[in-house]
PDB file of C-alpha atoms in Angstrom:
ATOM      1  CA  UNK A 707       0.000   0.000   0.000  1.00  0.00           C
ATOM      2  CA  UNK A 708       1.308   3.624  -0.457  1.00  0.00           C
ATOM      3  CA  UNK A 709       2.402   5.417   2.679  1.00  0.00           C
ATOM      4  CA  UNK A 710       1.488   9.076   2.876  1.00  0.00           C
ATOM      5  CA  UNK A 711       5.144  11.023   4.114  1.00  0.00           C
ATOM      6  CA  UNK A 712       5.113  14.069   6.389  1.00  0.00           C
ATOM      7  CA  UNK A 713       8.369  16.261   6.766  1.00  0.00           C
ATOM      8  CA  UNK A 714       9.347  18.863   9.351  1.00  0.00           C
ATOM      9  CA  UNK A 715      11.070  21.833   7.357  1.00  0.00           C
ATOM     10  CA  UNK A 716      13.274  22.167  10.104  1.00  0.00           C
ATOM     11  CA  UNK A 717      15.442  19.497   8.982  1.00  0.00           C
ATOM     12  CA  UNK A 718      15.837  19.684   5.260  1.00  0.00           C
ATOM     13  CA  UNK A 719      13.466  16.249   5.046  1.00  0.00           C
ATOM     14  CA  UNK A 720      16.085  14.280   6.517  1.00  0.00           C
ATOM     15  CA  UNK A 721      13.362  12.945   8.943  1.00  0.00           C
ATOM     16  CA  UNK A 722      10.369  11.372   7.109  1.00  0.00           C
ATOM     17  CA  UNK A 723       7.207   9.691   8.917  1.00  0.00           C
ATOM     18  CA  UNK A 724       4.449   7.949   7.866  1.00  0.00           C
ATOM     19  CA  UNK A 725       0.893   9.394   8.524  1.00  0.00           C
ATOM     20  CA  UNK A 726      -1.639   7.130   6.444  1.00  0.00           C
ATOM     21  CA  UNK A 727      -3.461   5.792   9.779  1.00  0.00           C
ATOM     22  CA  UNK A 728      -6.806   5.447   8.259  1.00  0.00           C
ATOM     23  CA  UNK A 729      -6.184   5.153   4.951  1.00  0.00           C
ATOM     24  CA  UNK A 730      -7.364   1.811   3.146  1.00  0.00           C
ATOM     25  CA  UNK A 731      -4.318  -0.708   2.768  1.00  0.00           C
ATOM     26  CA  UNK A 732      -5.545  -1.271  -0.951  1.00  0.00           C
ATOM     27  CA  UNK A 733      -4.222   2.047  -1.655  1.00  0.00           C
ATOM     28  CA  UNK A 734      -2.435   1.993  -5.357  1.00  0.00           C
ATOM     29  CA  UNK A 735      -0.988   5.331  -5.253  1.00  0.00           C
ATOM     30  CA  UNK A 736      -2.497   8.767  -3.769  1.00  0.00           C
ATOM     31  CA  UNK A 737      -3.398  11.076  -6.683  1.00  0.00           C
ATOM     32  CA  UNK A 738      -3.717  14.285  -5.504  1.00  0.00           C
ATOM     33  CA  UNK A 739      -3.686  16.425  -2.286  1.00  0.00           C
ATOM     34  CA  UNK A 740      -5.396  20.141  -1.354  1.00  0.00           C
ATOM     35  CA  UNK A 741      -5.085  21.901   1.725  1.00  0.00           C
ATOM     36  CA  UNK A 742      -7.308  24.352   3.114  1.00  0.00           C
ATOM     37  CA  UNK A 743      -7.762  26.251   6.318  1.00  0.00           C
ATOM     38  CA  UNK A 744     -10.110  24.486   8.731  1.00  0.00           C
ATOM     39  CA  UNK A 745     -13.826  26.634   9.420  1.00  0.00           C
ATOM     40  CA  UNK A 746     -13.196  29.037  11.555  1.00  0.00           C
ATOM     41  CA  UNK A 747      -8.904  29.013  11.436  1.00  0.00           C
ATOM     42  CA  UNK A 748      -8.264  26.595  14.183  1.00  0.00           C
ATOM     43  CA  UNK A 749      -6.126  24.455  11.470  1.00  0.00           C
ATOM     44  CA  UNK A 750      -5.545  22.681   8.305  1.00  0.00           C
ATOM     45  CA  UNK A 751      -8.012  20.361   6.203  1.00  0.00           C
ATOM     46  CA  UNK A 752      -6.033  18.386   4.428  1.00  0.00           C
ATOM     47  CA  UNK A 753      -7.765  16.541   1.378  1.00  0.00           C
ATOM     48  CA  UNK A 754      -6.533  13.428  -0.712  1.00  0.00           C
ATOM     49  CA  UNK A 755      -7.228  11.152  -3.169  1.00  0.00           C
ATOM     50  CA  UNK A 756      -6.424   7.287  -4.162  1.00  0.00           C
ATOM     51  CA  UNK A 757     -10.175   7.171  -6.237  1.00  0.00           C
ATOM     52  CA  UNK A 758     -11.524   8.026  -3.186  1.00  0.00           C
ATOM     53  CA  UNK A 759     -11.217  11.595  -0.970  1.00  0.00           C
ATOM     54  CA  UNK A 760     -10.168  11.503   2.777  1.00  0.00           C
ATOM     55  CA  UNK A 761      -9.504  14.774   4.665  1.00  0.00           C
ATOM     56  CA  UNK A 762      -7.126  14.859   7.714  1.00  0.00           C
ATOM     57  CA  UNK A 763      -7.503  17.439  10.208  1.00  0.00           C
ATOM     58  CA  UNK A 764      -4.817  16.617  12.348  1.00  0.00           C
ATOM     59  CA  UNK A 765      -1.909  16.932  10.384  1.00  0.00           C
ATOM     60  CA  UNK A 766      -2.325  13.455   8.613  1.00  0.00           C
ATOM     61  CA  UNK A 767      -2.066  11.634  12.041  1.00  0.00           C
ATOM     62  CA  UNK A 768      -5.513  10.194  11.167  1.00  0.00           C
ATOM     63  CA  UNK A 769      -7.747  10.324   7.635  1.00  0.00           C
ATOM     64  CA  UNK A 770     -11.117   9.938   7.394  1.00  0.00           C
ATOM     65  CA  UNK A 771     -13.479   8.567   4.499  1.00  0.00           C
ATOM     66  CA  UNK A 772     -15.443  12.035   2.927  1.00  0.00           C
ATOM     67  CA  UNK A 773     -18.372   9.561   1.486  1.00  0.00           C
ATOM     68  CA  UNK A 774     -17.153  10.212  -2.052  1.00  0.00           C
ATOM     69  CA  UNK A 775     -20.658   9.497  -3.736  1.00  0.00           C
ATOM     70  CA  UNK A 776     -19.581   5.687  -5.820  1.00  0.00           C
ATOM     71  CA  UNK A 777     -21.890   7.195  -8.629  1.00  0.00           C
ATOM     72  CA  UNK A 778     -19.051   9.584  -9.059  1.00  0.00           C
ATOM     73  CA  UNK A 779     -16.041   7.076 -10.298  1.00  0.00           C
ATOM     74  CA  UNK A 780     -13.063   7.469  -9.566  1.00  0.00           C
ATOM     75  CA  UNK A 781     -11.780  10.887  -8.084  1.00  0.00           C
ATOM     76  CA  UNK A 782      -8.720  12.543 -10.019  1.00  0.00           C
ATOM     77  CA  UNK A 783      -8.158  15.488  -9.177  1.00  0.00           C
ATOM     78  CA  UNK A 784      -9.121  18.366  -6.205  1.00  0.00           C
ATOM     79  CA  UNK A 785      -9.253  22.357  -5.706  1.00  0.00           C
ATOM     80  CA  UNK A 786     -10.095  24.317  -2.962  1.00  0.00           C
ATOM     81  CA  UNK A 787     -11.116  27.521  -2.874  1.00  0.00           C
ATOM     82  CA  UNK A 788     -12.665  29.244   0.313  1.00  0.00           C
ATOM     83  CA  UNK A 789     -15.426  26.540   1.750  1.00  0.00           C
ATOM     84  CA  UNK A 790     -15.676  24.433  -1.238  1.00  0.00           C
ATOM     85  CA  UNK A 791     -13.547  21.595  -2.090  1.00  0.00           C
ATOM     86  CA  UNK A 792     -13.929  20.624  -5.845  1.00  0.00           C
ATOM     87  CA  UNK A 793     -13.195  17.322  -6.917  1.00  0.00           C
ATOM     88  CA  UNK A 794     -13.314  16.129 -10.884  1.00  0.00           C
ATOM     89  CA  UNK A 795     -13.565  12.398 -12.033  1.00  0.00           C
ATOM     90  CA  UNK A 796     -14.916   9.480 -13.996  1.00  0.00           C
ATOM     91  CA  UNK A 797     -18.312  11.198 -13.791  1.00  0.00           C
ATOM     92  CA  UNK A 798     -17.983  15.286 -14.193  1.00  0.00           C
ATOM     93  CA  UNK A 799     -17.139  17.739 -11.267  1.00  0.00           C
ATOM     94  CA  UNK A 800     -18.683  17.475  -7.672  1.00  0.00           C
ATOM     95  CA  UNK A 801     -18.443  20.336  -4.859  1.00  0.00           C
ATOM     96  CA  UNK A 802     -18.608  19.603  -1.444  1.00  0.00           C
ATOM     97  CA  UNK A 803     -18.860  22.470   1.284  1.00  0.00           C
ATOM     98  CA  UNK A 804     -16.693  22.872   3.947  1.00  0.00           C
ATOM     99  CA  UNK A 805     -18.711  24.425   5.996  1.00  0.00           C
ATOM    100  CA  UNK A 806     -21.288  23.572   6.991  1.00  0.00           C
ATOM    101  CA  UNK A 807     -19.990  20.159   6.309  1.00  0.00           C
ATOM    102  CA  UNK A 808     -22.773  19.043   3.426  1.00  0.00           C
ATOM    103  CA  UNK A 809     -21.353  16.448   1.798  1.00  0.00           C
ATOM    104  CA  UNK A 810     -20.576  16.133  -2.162  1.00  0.00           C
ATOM    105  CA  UNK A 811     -23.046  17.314  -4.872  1.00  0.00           C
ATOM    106  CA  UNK A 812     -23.006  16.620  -8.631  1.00  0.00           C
ATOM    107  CA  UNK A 813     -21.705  19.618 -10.548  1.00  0.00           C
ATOM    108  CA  UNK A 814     -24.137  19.569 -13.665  1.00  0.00           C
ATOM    109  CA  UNK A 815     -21.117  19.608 -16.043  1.00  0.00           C
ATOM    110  CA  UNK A 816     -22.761  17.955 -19.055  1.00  0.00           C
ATOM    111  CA  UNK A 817     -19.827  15.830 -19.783  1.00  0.00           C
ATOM    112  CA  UNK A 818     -19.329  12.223 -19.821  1.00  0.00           C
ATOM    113  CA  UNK A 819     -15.389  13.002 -19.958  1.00  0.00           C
ATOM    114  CA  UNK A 820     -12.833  11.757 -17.337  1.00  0.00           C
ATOM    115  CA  UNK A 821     -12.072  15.195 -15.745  1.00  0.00           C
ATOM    116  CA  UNK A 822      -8.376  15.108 -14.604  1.00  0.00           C
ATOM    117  CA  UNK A 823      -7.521  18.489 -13.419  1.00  0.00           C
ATOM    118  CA  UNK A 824      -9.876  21.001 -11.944  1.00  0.00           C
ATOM    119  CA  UNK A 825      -8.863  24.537 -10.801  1.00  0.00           C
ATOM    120  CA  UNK A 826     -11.108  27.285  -8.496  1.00  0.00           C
ATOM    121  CA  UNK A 827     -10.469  30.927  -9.179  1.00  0.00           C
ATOM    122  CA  UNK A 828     -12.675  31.798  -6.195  1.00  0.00           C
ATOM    123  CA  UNK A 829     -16.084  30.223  -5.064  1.00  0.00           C
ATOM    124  CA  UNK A 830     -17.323  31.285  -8.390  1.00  0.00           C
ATOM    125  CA  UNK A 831     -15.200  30.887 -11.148  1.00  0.00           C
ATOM    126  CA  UNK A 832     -14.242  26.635 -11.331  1.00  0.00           C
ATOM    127  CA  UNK A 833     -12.200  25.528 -14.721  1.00  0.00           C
ATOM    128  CA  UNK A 834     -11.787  21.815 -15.466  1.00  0.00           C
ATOM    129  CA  UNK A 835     -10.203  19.726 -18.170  1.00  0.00           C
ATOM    130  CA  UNK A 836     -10.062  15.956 -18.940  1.00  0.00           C
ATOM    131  CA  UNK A 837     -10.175  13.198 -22.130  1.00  0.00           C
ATOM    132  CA  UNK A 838     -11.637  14.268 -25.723  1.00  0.00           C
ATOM    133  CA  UNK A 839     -10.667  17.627 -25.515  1.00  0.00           C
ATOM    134  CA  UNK A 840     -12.947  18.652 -22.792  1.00  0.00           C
ATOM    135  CA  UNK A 841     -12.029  21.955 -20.870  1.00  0.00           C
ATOM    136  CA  UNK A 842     -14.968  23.674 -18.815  1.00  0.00           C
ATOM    137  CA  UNK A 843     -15.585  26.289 -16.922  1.00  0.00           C
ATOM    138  CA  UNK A 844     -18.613  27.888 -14.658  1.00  0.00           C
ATOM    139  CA  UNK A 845     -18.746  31.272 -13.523  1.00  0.00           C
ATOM    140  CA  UNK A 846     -21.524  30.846 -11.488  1.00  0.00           C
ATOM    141  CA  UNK A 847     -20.485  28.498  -8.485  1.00  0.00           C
ATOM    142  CA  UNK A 848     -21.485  25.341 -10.893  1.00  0.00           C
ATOM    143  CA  UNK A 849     -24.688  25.613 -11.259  1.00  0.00           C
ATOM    144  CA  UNK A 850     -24.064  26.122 -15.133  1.00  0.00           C
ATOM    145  CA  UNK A 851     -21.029  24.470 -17.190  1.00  0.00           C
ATOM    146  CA  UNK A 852     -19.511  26.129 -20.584  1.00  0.00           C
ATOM    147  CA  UNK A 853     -17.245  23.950 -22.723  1.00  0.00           C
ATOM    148  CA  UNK A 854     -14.952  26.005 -23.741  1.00  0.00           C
ATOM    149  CA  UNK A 855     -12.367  23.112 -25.426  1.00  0.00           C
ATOM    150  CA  UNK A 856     -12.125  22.301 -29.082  1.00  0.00           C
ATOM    151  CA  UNK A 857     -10.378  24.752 -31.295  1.00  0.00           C
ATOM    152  CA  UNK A 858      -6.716  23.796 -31.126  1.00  0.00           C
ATOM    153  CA  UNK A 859      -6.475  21.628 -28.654  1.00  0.00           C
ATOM    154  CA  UNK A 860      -9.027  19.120 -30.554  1.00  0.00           C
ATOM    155  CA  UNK A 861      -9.885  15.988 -28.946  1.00  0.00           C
ATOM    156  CA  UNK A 862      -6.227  15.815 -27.194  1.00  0.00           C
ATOM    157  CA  UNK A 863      -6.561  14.589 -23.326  1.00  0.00           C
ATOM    158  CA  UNK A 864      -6.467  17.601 -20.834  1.00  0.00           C
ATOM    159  CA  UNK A 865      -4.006  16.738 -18.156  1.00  0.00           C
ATOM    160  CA  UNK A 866      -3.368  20.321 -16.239  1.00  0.00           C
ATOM    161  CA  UNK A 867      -5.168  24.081 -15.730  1.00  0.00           C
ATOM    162  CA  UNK A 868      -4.092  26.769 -14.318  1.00  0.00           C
ATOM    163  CA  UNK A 869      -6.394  29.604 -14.549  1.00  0.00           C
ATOM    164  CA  UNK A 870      -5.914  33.038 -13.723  1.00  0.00           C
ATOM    165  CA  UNK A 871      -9.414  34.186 -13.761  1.00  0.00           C
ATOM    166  CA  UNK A 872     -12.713  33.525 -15.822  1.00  0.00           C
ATOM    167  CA  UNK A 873     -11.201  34.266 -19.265  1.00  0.00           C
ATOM    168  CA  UNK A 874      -7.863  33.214 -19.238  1.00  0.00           C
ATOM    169  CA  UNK A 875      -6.741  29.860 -18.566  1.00  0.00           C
ATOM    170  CA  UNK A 876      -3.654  27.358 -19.589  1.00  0.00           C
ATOM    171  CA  UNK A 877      -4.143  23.625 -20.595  1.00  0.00           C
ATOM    172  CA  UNK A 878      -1.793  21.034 -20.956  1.00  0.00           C
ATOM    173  CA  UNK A 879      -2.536  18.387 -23.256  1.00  0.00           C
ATOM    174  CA  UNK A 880      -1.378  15.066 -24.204  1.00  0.00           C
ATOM    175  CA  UNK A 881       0.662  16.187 -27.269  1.00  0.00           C
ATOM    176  CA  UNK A 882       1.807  19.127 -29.440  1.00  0.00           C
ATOM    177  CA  UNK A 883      -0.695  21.258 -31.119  1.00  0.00           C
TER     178      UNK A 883
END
């Protein structure tokens, strides 16, 4: 199984230790992490993903299971931005609120892509990219997606955004264009 690493800065990483107490021995690999303040600044969320999402907030001393909906697939990548956590996969983008603590909901996205990489401007502004050329964006907290793909980069697989606001983002894709 994979074993999640912390490091104290202090020493350079000379001193690794595992935290993964919690996390499912089946574990292939760990994706993906986010970190976000915890509600009201008393100390980190930390979110991760091995198809599933687990949040620590102790440092990664202990994870715990978010209920990543199965309907979802496989989670691939996450975001955070403020109180929402967004997490792409399998099955389109899904937002789930940090607080209050409500769980993840469906991100009408009206793609059947893998999503792979999903960035938040701010609560409103959400980009996401993934296979068949499929880069997306809402600008509304995602309760509307635009596909915004196609042109040159085709039906080439999205790996990375970055996005710097609502109308400008980079893409990675899978080859030259």
């Amino acid at each position: 199984y994979t074993a999640i690493l912390t490091v104290e800065y202090s020493d350079n990483g000379s001193s690794w230790t595992e935290a993964n107490n919690g996390l499912p021995y089946s574990t292939p690999h760990i994706d993906a992490f986010a970190v976000s303040p915890a509600p009201g600044g008393t100390g980190n969320n930390i979110f991760t993903i091995d198809a599933d999402v687990y949040v620590s907030t102790d440092n990664g001393a202990r994870w715990w299971y978010t209920g990543w909906p199965f309907s979802a697939g496989s989670a691939k990548c996450l975001a955070i931005h403020g109180d929402n956590l967004f997490g792409g996969s399998d099955a389109g983008v899904w937002k789930y609120s940090l607080s209050p603590d409500t769980g993840w909901v469906v991100q009408q996205s009206g793609t059947s892509d893998t999503l792979f990489t999903v960035k938040a401007v701010d609560n409103n502004v959400v980009w996401t990219g993934g296979t068949s050329g499929g880069v997306f964006r809402t600008t509304n907290g995602g309760a509307t997606w635009t596909s915004v793909g196609g042109g040159t980069i085709g039906s080439e697989v999205v790996y990375a955004v970055e996005a710097l606001d609502a109308n400008t983002a980079f893409a990675s894709t899978s080859s030259s264009i």
